[in-house]
Amino acid sequence: MDAPKILIGIGGGIAAYKVCEVVSTLAKSGAAVRVVLTDGAQQFVTPLTFATLARHAAYTDADFWQPSHGRPLHIELGEWADVMLIAPLTANTLGKLAYGLADNLLTNTVLASTCPVLLAPAMNTDMWEQPSVQRNWRLVQEDSRFHTAGPGAGRLACDRLGAGRMAEPPDLVAQLESLRHTQGQRDLAGKQVLINTGGTREFLDPVRFIGNPSTGKMGLALAQAAQHRGATVTLVHGPMSADLLKLDAGDRRIAVTSAAEMHQVMLQELPTADWILLSAAVADVQPATTYPHKLPKADLPAALPLVPAPDIAADLGQRKQPSQRLIGFAAQTGDIVTPAVEKLERKRLDAIVANPIDLPDSGFGSDHNQAVFLDKTGRKRAIAPCSKLLMAHRLYDFVQSIE
């Protein structure tokens, strides 16, 4: 695919500094980034800062009002962009968007474009909760072009605790990637998606366990992609890092530790799910005996007796209804397809993702992945290396075509 063309409009708020990370991340990923600053934004971050981070000149109203030597700047920018972000979205710019007003480069560019626009508001809690601001917020959401990120709640720059905090940069970057793929289509609206992710831990004693290197990144990407496409997502996850758990992924989260706990929760949640995606790295075995106290080193068994852990995929496959879609994952080395096909059939899955864990920048812990999708009808689709979020979207495209 061609490099994404992303236009970022910066509003006049202290949260403008956080958009520096968004611009830098996008530019480093290979995206073509253009930045438009309002007059207010320049009071917080300079055009030179964004020009340096974007590897391209940043635009201001001074550029807008200069004589044109070609097509008008707002027309050029509006037609150029694949997707647009406005962050921080101020109450002033929100009001203009709600009523189709245009008196600066940014708002004129919005009206001269047709691409999806992601809005990330940020303001003081009392400002955000004003009836007029909330009315404008509802109005912009009636326009299918506009998509929303946040605001969240927390400590604001004014030391107020409450709503109005701008969405975090990693979440904005993820939503922009999703918008480019979907072009704003919310084709999973109304669906309940149940996802498990992360590794499980099977404890021998309070400090020793059988585990694996799974970080849960693939499941988080699946949750983000489903949310961005309109689904309601329940995410059941094993132990994960605090940084990953900060990501906006999943409308409801249920934390578990062991395979038995994950098995119980997944069975409980199954009846209300439309799609179930099993990306967790669940233990196959567990210690036959779990000790309530730490075993002295001298007392550790020379051979550790093991018993099978619950088979979540097989039990869900036995219980799922014809209208439900059950998608498994098979992390493999060497030949990834043959064992995946066997697992697909044995566990009564509708589709499976076979992904290699022995190739560079793929599998456990990586931000990227590659795979072969297979379904119960024999269809097979190879997915070249890409971000895990893009792989999630391609998987949803694949699952929607299952008959």
mmCIF file of C-alpha atoms in Angstrom:
data_model
loop_
_atom_site.group_PDB
_atom_site.id
_atom_site.type_symbol
_atom_site.label_atom_id
_atom_site.label_comp_id
_atom_site.label_asym_id
_atom_site.label_seq_id
_atom_site.Cartn_x
_atom_site.Cartn_y
_atom_site.Cartn_z
ATOM 1 C CA MET A 1 0.000 0.000 0.000
ATOM 2 C CA ASP A 2 1.066 3.599 -0.555
ATOM 3 C CA ALA A 3 2.289 5.535 2.448
ATOM 4 C CA PRO A 4 -0.628 6.900 4.489
ATOM 5 C CA LYS A 5 -1.279 10.621 3.974
ATOM 6 C CA ILE A 6 -2.307 12.074 7.318
ATOM 7 C CA LEU A 7 -3.243 15.688 7.966
ATOM 8 C CA ILE A 8 -3.089 16.829 11.587
ATOM 9 C CA GLY A 9 -4.773 20.011 12.782
ATOM 10 C CA ILE A 10 -3.496 21.442 16.059
ATOM 11 C CA GLY A 11 -5.832 23.469 18.275
ATOM 12 C CA GLY A 12 -4.918 26.055 20.893
ATOM 13 C CA GLY A 13 -4.631 24.048 24.107
ATOM 14 C CA ILE A 14 -1.884 22.847 26.405
ATOM 15 C CA ALA A 15 -2.448 19.283 25.153
ATOM 16 C CA ALA A 16 -0.854 20.386 21.866
ATOM 17 C CA TYR A 17 2.460 19.197 23.286
ATOM 18 C CA LYS A 18 1.156 15.616 23.301
ATOM 19 C CA VAL A 19 0.507 15.772 19.561
ATOM 20 C CA CYS A 20 4.267 16.021 19.035
ATOM 21 C CA GLU A 21 4.474 12.314 19.903
ATOM 22 C CA VAL A 22 1.686 11.505 17.440
ATOM 23 C CA VAL A 23 3.419 13.353 14.594
ATOM 24 C CA SER A 24 6.813 11.841 15.404
ATOM 25 C CA THR A 25 5.420 8.291 15.621
ATOM 26 C CA LEU A 26 3.557 8.587 12.324
ATOM 27 C CA ALA A 27 6.533 10.083 10.470
ATOM 28 C CA LYS A 28 8.893 7.390 11.773
ATOM 29 C CA SER A 29 6.440 4.705 10.623
ATOM 30 C CA GLY A 30 6.692 5.973 7.046
ATOM 31 C CA ALA A 31 3.476 7.988 6.870
ATOM 32 C CA ALA A 32 3.394 11.287 4.992
ATOM 33 C CA VAL A 33 2.351 13.864 7.586
ATOM 34 C CA ARG A 34 1.199 17.443 7.108
ATOM 35 C CA VAL A 35 0.445 19.732 10.052
ATOM 36 C CA VAL A 36 -1.825 22.782 10.240
ATOM 37 C CA LEU A 37 -1.626 24.995 13.336
ATOM 38 C CA THR A 38 -4.275 27.483 14.395
ATOM 39 C CA ASP A 39 -3.130 30.832 15.790
ATOM 40 C CA GLY A 40 -3.884 29.553 19.285
ATOM 41 C CA ALA A 41 -1.821 26.408 18.784
ATOM 42 C CA GLN A 42 1.273 28.492 18.052
ATOM 43 C CA GLN A 43 1.107 29.898 21.571
ATOM 44 C CA PHE A 44 1.891 26.404 22.882
ATOM 45 C CA VAL A 45 4.101 24.674 20.255
ATOM 46 C CA THR A 46 5.928 26.328 17.358
ATOM 47 C CA PRO A 47 5.481 25.461 13.681
ATOM 48 C CA LEU A 48 9.212 24.680 13.576
ATOM 49 C CA THR A 49 8.738 21.881 16.123
ATOM 50 C CA PHE A 50 6.056 20.186 14.049
ATOM 51 C CA ALA A 51 7.905 20.792 10.787
ATOM 52 C CA THR A 52 10.958 19.044 12.229
ATOM 53 C CA LEU A 53 8.957 16.087 13.541
ATOM 54 C CA ALA A 54 6.887 15.727 10.343
ATOM 55 C CA ARG A 55 9.868 16.165 7.989
ATOM 56 C CA HIS A 56 7.741 18.723 6.135
ATOM 57 C CA ALA A 57 6.818 22.379 6.521
ATOM 58 C CA ALA A 58 3.981 23.062 8.952
ATOM 59 C CA TYR A 59 1.203 25.393 7.801
ATOM 60 C CA THR A 60 -0.379 28.358 9.587
ATOM 61 C CA ASP A 61 -2.925 31.022 8.759
ATOM 62 C CA ALA A 62 -0.068 33.156 7.476
ATOM 63 C CA ASP A 63 0.275 30.616 4.647
ATOM 64 C CA PHE A 64 -3.482 30.572 4.095
ATOM 65 C CA TRP A 65 -3.741 34.294 3.459
ATOM 66 C CA GLN A 66 -0.737 34.544 1.155
ATOM 67 C CA PRO A 67 -1.382 34.930 -2.586
ATOM 68 C CA SER A 68 -1.702 31.514 -4.180
ATOM 69 C CA HIS A 69 0.756 30.499 -6.895
ATOM 70 C CA GLY A 70 -1.320 27.480 -7.771
ATOM 71 C CA ARG A 71 -4.447 25.916 -6.346
ATOM 72 C CA PRO A 72 -5.606 27.282 -2.964
ATOM 73 C CA LEU A 73 -3.774 25.697 -0.031
ATOM 74 C CA HIS A 74 -6.884 24.442 1.760
ATOM 75 C CA ILE A 75 -8.077 22.719 -1.420
ATOM 76 C CA GLU A 76 -4.697 21.062 -1.976
ATOM 77 C CA LEU A 77 -4.494 19.831 1.624
ATOM 78 C CA GLY A 78 -8.104 18.691 1.731
ATOM 79 C CA GLU A 79 -7.785 16.596 -1.421
ATOM 80 C CA TRP A 80 -4.373 15.242 -0.393
ATOM 81 C CA ALA A 81 -5.333 13.697 2.957
ATOM 82 C CA ASP A 82 -6.409 10.078 3.445
ATOM 83 C CA VAL A 83 -7.429 10.804 7.015
ATOM 84 C CA MET A 84 -7.375 13.824 9.315
ATOM 85 C CA LEU A 85 -6.850 14.329 13.049
ATOM 86 C CA ILE A 86 -7.773 17.454 14.999
ATOM 87 C CA ALA A 87 -6.071 17.456 18.390
ATOM 88 C CA PRO A 88 -6.486 19.044 20.770
ATOM 89 C CA LEU A 89 -9.993 19.930 19.612
ATOM 90 C CA THR A 90 -10.928 23.145 21.403
ATOM 91 C CA ALA A 91 -14.429 24.355 22.220
ATOM 92 C CA ASN A 92 -13.973 27.083 19.602
ATOM 93 C CA THR A 93 -13.065 24.720 16.744
ATOM 94 C CA LEU A 94 -15.742 22.242 17.846
ATOM 95 C CA GLY A 95 -18.382 24.963 17.527
ATOM 96 C CA LYS A 96 -17.192 25.837 14.033
ATOM 97 C CA LEU A 97 -17.278 22.198 12.915
ATOM 98 C CA ALA A 98 -20.737 21.678 14.383
ATOM 99 C CA TYR A 99 -22.179 24.509 12.272
ATOM 100 C CA GLY A 100 -19.996 24.232 9.167
ATOM 101 C CA LEU A 101 -18.155 27.500 9.790
ATOM 102 C CA ALA A 102 -14.738 28.206 8.284
ATOM 103 C CA ASP A 103 -12.626 31.241 9.130
ATOM 104 C CA ASN A 104 -9.076 29.848 9.186
ATOM 105 C CA LEU A 105 -6.892 27.371 7.305
ATOM 106 C CA LEU A 106 -7.859 24.381 9.455
ATOM 107 C CA THR A 107 -11.631 24.764 9.250
ATOM 108 C CA ASN A 108 -11.524 25.627 5.559
ATOM 109 C CA THR A 109 -9.454 22.492 4.927
ATOM 110 C CA VAL A 110 -12.028 20.365 6.769
ATOM 111 C CA LEU A 111 -14.781 21.691 4.502
ATOM 112 C CA ALA A 112 -12.624 21.159 1.419
ATOM 113 C CA SER A 113 -11.998 17.500 2.237
ATOM 114 C CA THR A 114 -14.027 14.291 2.185
ATOM 115 C CA CYS A 115 -11.782 11.983 4.228
ATOM 116 C CA PRO A 116 -12.607 10.698 7.740
ATOM 117 C CA VAL A 117 -11.799 13.165 10.526
ATOM 118 C CA LEU A 118 -10.774 12.015 14.003
ATOM 119 C CA LEU A 119 -11.617 14.497 16.771
ATOM 120 C CA ALA A 120 -9.722 14.461 20.069
ATOM 121 C CA PRO A 121 -11.148 17.095 22.397
ATOM 122 C CA ALA A 122 -9.247 18.507 25.363
ATOM 123 C CA MET A 123 -10.386 21.217 27.769
ATOM 124 C CA ASN A 124 -11.154 22.064 31.373
ATOM 125 C CA THR A 125 -13.931 19.937 32.890
ATOM 126 C CA ASP A 126 -16.327 22.853 33.382
ATOM 127 C CA MET A 127 -15.763 23.905 29.770
ATOM 128 C CA TRP A 128 -16.347 20.369 28.516
ATOM 129 C CA GLU A 129 -19.554 19.972 30.525
ATOM 130 C CA GLN A 130 -21.138 23.227 29.340
ATOM 131 C CA PRO A 131 -24.511 22.433 27.692
ATOM 132 C CA SER A 132 -23.485 24.365 24.573
ATOM 133 C CA VAL A 133 -20.276 22.329 24.192
ATOM 134 C CA GLN A 134 -22.107 19.054 24.734
ATOM 135 C CA ARG A 135 -24.725 20.107 22.166
ATOM 136 C CA ASN A 136 -21.991 20.812 19.628
ATOM 137 C CA TRP A 137 -20.337 17.489 20.445
ATOM 138 C CA ARG A 138 -23.569 15.669 19.706
ATOM 139 C CA LEU A 139 -24.027 17.618 16.490
ATOM 140 C CA VAL A 140 -20.640 16.718 15.011
ATOM 141 C CA GLN A 141 -21.255 13.037 15.758
ATOM 142 C CA GLU A 142 -24.342 13.151 13.557
ATOM 143 C CA ASP A 143 -21.966 13.631 10.622
ATOM 144 C CA SER A 144 -20.571 10.253 9.553
ATOM 145 C CA ARG A 145 -17.261 11.892 8.572
ATOM 146 C CA PHE A 146 -16.410 12.663 12.169
ATOM 147 C CA HIS A 147 -15.031 10.041 14.536
ATOM 148 C CA THR A 148 -14.209 10.538 18.185
ATOM 149 C CA ALA A 149 -11.368 9.763 20.565
ATOM 150 C CA GLY A 150 -11.982 10.589 24.200
ATOM 151 C CA PRO A 151 -11.925 12.724 26.097
ATOM 152 C CA GLY A 152 -10.757 10.770 29.094
ATOM 153 C CA ALA A 153 -10.776 11.701 32.749
ATOM 154 C CA GLY A 154 -7.899 12.418 35.094
ATOM 155 C CA ARG A 155 -5.769 15.277 36.358
ATOM 156 C CA LEU A 156 -5.847 18.155 33.895
ATOM 157 C CA ALA A 157 -3.268 20.889 33.351
ATOM 158 C CA CYS A 158 -5.393 23.194 35.527
ATOM 159 C CA ASP A 159 -5.073 20.621 38.373
ATOM 160 C CA ARG A 160 -8.764 19.789 38.056
ATOM 161 C CA LEU A 161 -9.691 16.119 38.358
ATOM 162 C CA GLY A 162 -12.387 15.249 35.854
ATOM 163 C CA ALA A 163 -13.348 14.776 32.223
ATOM 164 C CA GLY A 164 -11.580 16.679 29.458
ATOM 165 C CA ARG A 165 -8.216 14.940 29.166
ATOM 166 C CA MET A 166 -7.104 14.371 25.579
ATOM 167 C CA ALA A 167 -6.793 10.787 24.359
ATOM 168 C CA GLU A 168 -3.262 9.413 24.655
ATOM 169 C CA PRO A 169 -0.937 9.448 21.608
ATOM 170 C CA PRO A 170 -0.734 5.640 21.131
ATOM 171 C CA ASP A 171 -4.528 5.420 21.019
ATOM 172 C CA LEU A 172 -4.737 8.258 18.486
ATOM 173 C CA VAL A 173 -2.116 6.611 16.262
ATOM 174 C CA ALA A 174 -4.012 3.315 16.402
ATOM 175 C CA GLN A 175 -7.338 4.945 15.549
ATOM 176 C CA LEU A 176 -5.798 6.786 12.604
ATOM 177 C CA GLU A 177 -4.431 3.480 11.260
ATOM 178 C CA SER A 178 -7.873 1.933 11.613
ATOM 179 C CA LEU A 179 -9.592 4.844 9.879
ATOM 180 C CA ARG A 180 -7.277 4.583 6.924
ATOM 181 C CA HIS A 181 -8.137 0.897 6.538
ATOM 182 C CA THR A 182 -11.894 1.215 7.079
ATOM 183 C CA GLN A 183 -12.376 4.749 5.707
ATOM 184 C CA GLY A 184 -14.685 5.267 8.642
ATOM 185 C CA GLN A 185 -17.017 2.320 7.984
ATOM 186 C CA ARG A 186 -18.424 0.890 11.249
ATOM 187 C CA ASP A 187 -19.285 -2.485 9.787
ATOM 188 C CA LEU A 188 -19.182 -4.350 13.116
ATOM 189 C CA ALA A 189 -21.730 -2.062 14.780
ATOM 190 C CA GLY A 190 -24.145 -4.115 16.879
ATOM 191 C CA LYS A 191 -21.817 -7.096 17.214
ATOM 192 C CA GLN A 192 -20.585 -8.419 20.550
ATOM 193 C CA VAL A 193 -16.953 -9.522 20.180
ATOM 194 C CA LEU A 194 -15.306 -11.672 22.845
ATOM 195 C CA ILE A 195 -11.496 -11.833 22.793
ATOM 196 C CA ASN A 196 -8.963 -13.550 25.005
ATOM 197 C CA THR A 197 -5.328 -12.569 25.042
ATOM 198 C CA GLY A 198 -2.048 -12.780 26.910
ATOM 199 C CA GLY A 199 -0.411 -15.791 28.506
ATOM 200 C CA THR A 200 -1.683 -17.784 31.452
ATOM 201 C CA ARG A 201 0.328 -18.760 34.520
ATOM 202 C CA GLU A 202 0.062 -22.175 36.128
ATOM 203 C CA PHE A 203 1.568 -21.892 39.602
ATOM 204 C CA LEU A 204 3.586 -24.562 41.345
ATOM 205 C CA ASP A 205 3.851 -22.413 44.473
ATOM 206 C CA PRO A 206 3.358 -18.667 45.179
ATOM 207 C CA VAL A 207 6.551 -17.693 43.275
ATOM 208 C CA ARG A 208 7.022 -20.328 40.551
ATOM 209 C CA PHE A 209 4.809 -20.973 37.566
ATOM 210 C CA ILE A 210 4.660 -22.477 34.082
ATOM 211 C CA GLY A 211 4.177 -19.657 31.572
ATOM 212 C CA ASN A 212 5.080 -18.353 28.126
ATOM 213 C CA PRO A 213 6.348 -15.110 26.528
ATOM 214 C CA SER A 214 2.963 -13.840 25.293
ATOM 215 C CA THR A 215 2.492 -10.096 25.886
ATOM 216 C CA GLY A 216 -1.135 -9.846 24.765
ATOM 217 C CA LYS A 217 -0.378 -7.335 21.992
ATOM 218 C CA MET A 218 -2.258 -9.282 19.318
ATOM 219 C CA GLY A 219 -5.403 -9.459 21.423
ATOM 220 C CA LEU A 220 -5.196 -5.763 22.236
ATOM 221 C CA ALA A 221 -4.944 -5.027 18.509
ATOM 222 C CA LEU A 222 -7.985 -7.209 17.873
ATOM 223 C CA ALA A 223 -9.899 -5.328 20.562
ATOM 224 C CA GLN A 224 -8.903 -1.918 19.177
ATOM 225 C CA ALA A 225 -9.796 -2.849 15.609
ATOM 226 C CA ALA A 226 -13.187 -4.227 16.626
ATOM 227 C CA GLN A 227 -13.977 -1.115 18.668
ATOM 228 C CA HIS A 228 -12.927 1.160 15.831
ATOM 229 C CA ARG A 229 -15.333 -0.721 13.549
ATOM 230 C CA GLY A 230 -18.228 -0.256 15.965
ATOM 231 C CA ALA A 231 -18.315 -3.522 17.915
ATOM 232 C CA THR A 232 -18.786 -3.880 21.662
ATOM 233 C CA VAL A 233 -15.737 -5.727 22.960
ATOM 234 C CA THR A 234 -15.148 -7.888 26.019
ATOM 235 C CA LEU A 235 -11.442 -8.569 26.556
ATOM 236 C CA VAL A 236 -10.393 -11.451 28.814
ATOM 237 C CA HIS A 237 -6.684 -11.171 29.496
ATOM 238 C CA GLY A 238 -3.915 -12.850 31.415
ATOM 239 C CA PRO A 239 -1.188 -10.913 33.259
ATOM 240 C CA MET A 240 0.022 -7.990 31.121
ATOM 241 C CA SER A 241 2.320 -5.003 31.512
ATOM 242 C CA ALA A 242 0.879 -1.820 32.966
ATOM 243 C CA ASP A 243 1.835 0.144 29.840
ATOM 244 C CA LEU A 244 -0.181 -2.144 27.570
ATOM 245 C CA LEU A 245 -3.164 -2.105 29.898
ATOM 246 C CA LYS A 246 -3.304 1.693 29.520
ATOM 247 C CA LEU A 247 -4.283 1.311 25.858
ATOM 248 C CA ASP A 248 -7.908 1.960 24.960
ATOM 249 C CA ALA A 249 -8.826 -1.568 23.978
ATOM 250 C CA GLY A 250 -12.007 -3.288 25.108
ATOM 251 C CA ASP A 251 -15.272 -1.876 26.425
ATOM 252 C CA ARG A 252 -15.128 -4.357 29.294
ATOM 253 C CA ARG A 253 -12.035 -6.104 30.634
ATOM 254 C CA ILE A 254 -11.782 -9.208 32.770
ATOM 255 C CA ALA A 255 -8.384 -10.088 34.248
ATOM 256 C CA VAL A 256 -7.492 -13.720 34.908
ATOM 257 C CA THR A 257 -4.317 -15.601 35.741
ATOM 258 C CA SER A 258 -4.651 -19.327 35.068
ATOM 259 C CA ALA A 259 -6.046 -21.406 32.213
ATOM 260 C CA ALA A 260 -8.823 -22.627 34.506
ATOM 261 C CA GLU A 261 -9.873 -19.056 35.298
ATOM 262 C CA MET A 262 -9.840 -18.063 31.636
ATOM 263 C CA HIS A 263 -11.789 -21.198 30.745
ATOM 264 C CA GLN A 264 -14.506 -20.363 33.266
ATOM 265 C CA VAL A 265 -14.863 -16.749 32.126
ATOM 266 C CA MET A 266 -14.926 -17.609 28.424
ATOM 267 C CA LEU A 267 -17.689 -20.165 28.955
ATOM 268 C CA GLN A 268 -19.681 -17.617 30.952
ATOM 269 C CA GLU A 269 -19.322 -14.949 28.262
ATOM 270 C CA LEU A 270 -19.922 -17.241 25.265
ATOM 271 C CA PRO A 271 -23.768 -17.062 25.097
ATOM 272 C CA THR A 272 -23.859 -13.291 24.425
ATOM 273 C CA ALA A 273 -20.975 -13.162 21.918
ATOM 274 C CA ASP A 274 -21.346 -12.991 18.140
ATOM 275 C CA TRP A 275 -17.648 -13.463 17.371
ATOM 276 C CA ILE A 276 -15.098 -15.130 19.632
ATOM 277 C CA LEU A 277 -11.384 -14.693 18.955
ATOM 278 C CA LEU A 278 -8.926 -16.874 20.839
ATOM 279 C CA SER A 279 -5.564 -15.120 20.648
ATOM 280 C CA ALA A 280 -4.448 -16.004 24.183
ATOM 281 C CA ALA A 281 -1.440 -18.269 24.700
ATOM 282 C CA VAL A 282 -3.139 -20.663 27.107
ATOM 283 C CA ALA A 283 -1.097 -23.266 28.956
ATOM 284 C CA ASP A 284 -1.526 -26.849 27.756
ATOM 285 C CA VAL A 285 -0.472 -28.336 31.103
ATOM 286 C CA GLN A 286 -0.381 -27.359 34.749
ATOM 287 C CA PRO A 287 1.357 -28.780 37.833
ATOM 288 C CA ALA A 288 -0.534 -31.708 39.304
ATOM 289 C CA THR A 289 -0.082 -30.169 42.763
ATOM 290 C CA THR A 290 -0.039 -26.486 43.738
ATOM 291 C CA TYR A 291 1.636 -25.684 47.045
ATOM 292 C CA PRO A 292 0.306 -22.834 49.232
ATOM 293 C CA HIS A 293 3.812 -21.940 50.447
ATOM 294 C CA LYS A 294 7.124 -21.426 48.674
ATOM 295 C CA LEU A 295 8.962 -24.718 48.347
ATOM 296 C CA PRO A 296 12.575 -24.656 49.561
ATOM 297 C CA LYS A 297 14.969 -25.291 46.711
ATOM 298 C CA ALA A 298 15.940 -28.628 48.242
ATOM 299 C CA ASP A 299 12.289 -29.736 48.187
ATOM 300 C CA LEU A 300 11.661 -29.020 44.515
ATOM 301 C CA PRO A 301 10.700 -32.244 42.719
ATOM 302 C CA ALA A 302 13.280 -33.665 40.323
ATOM 303 C CA ALA A 303 10.443 -34.470 37.942
ATOM 304 C CA LEU A 304 7.383 -32.222 37.942
ATOM 305 C CA PRO A 305 4.106 -34.142 37.573
ATOM 306 C CA LEU A 306 1.811 -32.388 35.094
ATOM 307 C CA VAL A 307 -1.856 -32.671 34.185
ATOM 308 C CA PRO A 308 -3.718 -31.205 31.199
ATOM 309 C CA ALA A 309 -5.063 -27.673 31.513
ATOM 310 C CA PRO A 310 -8.631 -26.967 30.341
ATOM 311 C CA ASP A 311 -8.947 -26.819 26.540
ATOM 312 C CA ILE A 312 -10.784 -23.542 25.982
ATOM 313 C CA ALA A 313 -10.983 -23.724 22.190
ATOM 314 C CA ALA A 314 -12.320 -27.286 22.136
ATOM 315 C CA ASP A 315 -14.960 -26.604 24.784
ATOM 316 C CA LEU A 316 -16.147 -23.426 23.062
ATOM 317 C CA GLY A 317 -16.251 -25.303 19.751
ATOM 318 C CA GLN A 318 -18.573 -27.880 21.328
ATOM 319 C CA ARG A 319 -20.908 -25.228 22.715
ATOM 320 C CA LYS A 320 -21.032 -22.482 20.079
ATOM 321 C CA GLN A 321 -24.205 -21.815 18.123
ATOM 322 C CA PRO A 322 -24.372 -21.875 14.280
ATOM 323 C CA SER A 323 -24.762 -18.091 14.209
ATOM 324 C CA GLN A 324 -21.548 -17.552 16.188
ATOM 325 C CA ARG A 325 -18.062 -17.319 14.682
ATOM 326 C CA LEU A 326 -15.185 -18.949 16.579
ATOM 327 C CA ILE A 327 -11.677 -18.006 15.428
ATOM 328 C CA GLY A 328 -8.572 -19.642 16.843
ATOM 329 C CA PHE A 329 -4.870 -18.860 16.693
ATOM 330 C CA ALA A 330 -1.994 -21.286 16.206
ATOM 331 C CA ALA A 331 1.496 -20.035 17.030
ATOM 332 C CA GLN A 332 3.897 -22.388 15.271
ATOM 333 C CA THR A 333 7.473 -22.949 14.162
ATOM 334 C CA GLY A 334 8.457 -24.481 10.848
ATOM 335 C CA ASP A 335 5.380 -25.675 8.949
ATOM 336 C CA ILE A 336 2.616 -23.445 10.305
ATOM 337 C CA VAL A 337 -0.246 -24.568 8.046
ATOM 338 C CA THR A 338 -0.513 -28.335 8.633
ATOM 339 C CA PRO A 339 -0.937 -28.189 12.432
ATOM 340 C CA ALA A 340 -3.271 -25.204 12.092
ATOM 341 C CA VAL A 341 -5.584 -27.116 9.735
ATOM 342 C CA GLU A 342 -5.630 -30.029 12.157
ATOM 343 C CA LYS A 343 -6.496 -27.720 15.047
ATOM 344 C CA LEU A 344 -9.198 -25.999 12.987
ATOM 345 C CA GLU A 345 -10.944 -29.299 12.319
ATOM 346 C CA ARG A 346 -10.398 -30.962 15.697
ATOM 347 C CA LYS A 347 -11.678 -28.011 17.712
ATOM 348 C CA ARG A 348 -14.569 -27.146 15.386
ATOM 349 C CA LEU A 349 -13.376 -23.644 14.634
ATOM 350 C CA ASP A 350 -14.769 -21.459 11.860
ATOM 351 C CA ALA A 351 -11.342 -20.031 11.055
ATOM 352 C CA ILE A 352 -7.802 -20.037 12.371
ATOM 353 C CA VAL A 353 -4.793 -17.755 12.208
ATOM 354 C CA ALA A 354 -1.524 -19.640 11.729
ATOM 355 C CA ASN A 355 1.364 -17.375 12.624
ATOM 356 C CA PRO A 356 5.103 -18.110 12.848
ATOM 357 C CA ILE A 357 6.954 -17.359 16.065
ATOM 358 C CA ASP A 358 10.391 -18.263 14.702
ATOM 359 C CA LEU A 359 10.720 -15.461 12.141
ATOM 360 C CA PRO A 360 12.138 -11.981 12.804
ATOM 361 C CA ASP A 361 9.729 -9.292 14.046
ATOM 362 C CA SER A 362 6.830 -11.724 14.273
ATOM 363 C CA GLY A 363 4.961 -13.483 17.034
ATOM 364 C CA PHE A 364 5.446 -12.998 20.772
ATOM 365 C CA GLY A 365 6.270 -9.476 21.919
ATOM 366 C CA SER A 366 6.522 -7.943 18.459
ATOM 367 C CA ASP A 367 4.446 -5.008 17.229
ATOM 368 C CA HIS A 368 4.212 -6.785 13.851
ATOM 369 C CA ASN A 369 3.024 -10.158 12.684
ATOM 370 C CA GLN A 370 2.502 -12.326 9.629
ATOM 371 C CA ALA A 371 0.130 -15.210 9.165
ATOM 372 C CA VAL A 372 -1.937 -17.518 7.036
ATOM 373 C CA PHE A 373 -5.702 -17.306 7.532
ATOM 374 C CA LEU A 374 -7.639 -20.540 6.990
ATOM 375 C CA ASP A 375 -11.349 -21.237 7.285
ATOM 376 C CA LYS A 376 -13.560 -24.307 7.532
ATOM 377 C CA THR A 377 -14.396 -24.195 3.789
ATOM 378 C CA GLY A 378 -10.731 -24.544 2.832
ATOM 379 C CA ARG A 379 -10.048 -20.927 1.948
ATOM 380 C CA LYS A 380 -6.500 -19.781 2.628
ATOM 381 C CA ARG A 381 -5.100 -16.254 2.668
ATOM 382 C CA ALA A 382 -1.464 -15.373 3.319
ATOM 383 C CA ILE A 383 -0.844 -12.114 5.175
ATOM 384 C CA ALA A 384 2.522 -10.463 4.617
ATOM 385 C CA PRO A 385 4.331 -8.830 7.557
ATOM 386 C CA CYS A 386 2.350 -5.856 8.876
ATOM 387 C CA SER A 387 1.352 -4.210 12.128
ATOM 388 C CA LYS A 388 -0.758 -6.311 14.449
ATOM 389 C CA LEU A 389 -3.547 -3.744 14.183
ATOM 390 C CA LEU A 390 -3.607 -4.023 10.398
ATOM 391 C CA MET A 391 -3.572 -7.816 10.711
ATOM 392 C CA ALA A 392 -6.579 -7.567 13.029
ATOM 393 C CA HIS A 393 -8.483 -5.567 10.417
ATOM 394 C CA ARG A 394 -7.562 -8.026 7.682
ATOM 395 C CA LEU A 395 -8.764 -10.869 9.892
ATOM 396 C CA TYR A 396 -12.127 -9.159 10.428
ATOM 397 C CA ASP A 397 -12.433 -8.670 6.663
ATOM 398 C CA PHE A 398 -11.736 -12.402 6.253
ATOM 399 C CA VAL A 399 -14.194 -13.490 8.949
ATOM 400 C CA GLN A 400 -17.001 -11.381 7.491
ATOM 401 C CA SER A 401 -16.747 -13.347 4.259
ATOM 402 C CA ILE A 402 -17.178 -16.751 5.969
ATOM 403 C CA GLU A 403 -20.448 -18.337 4.895
#
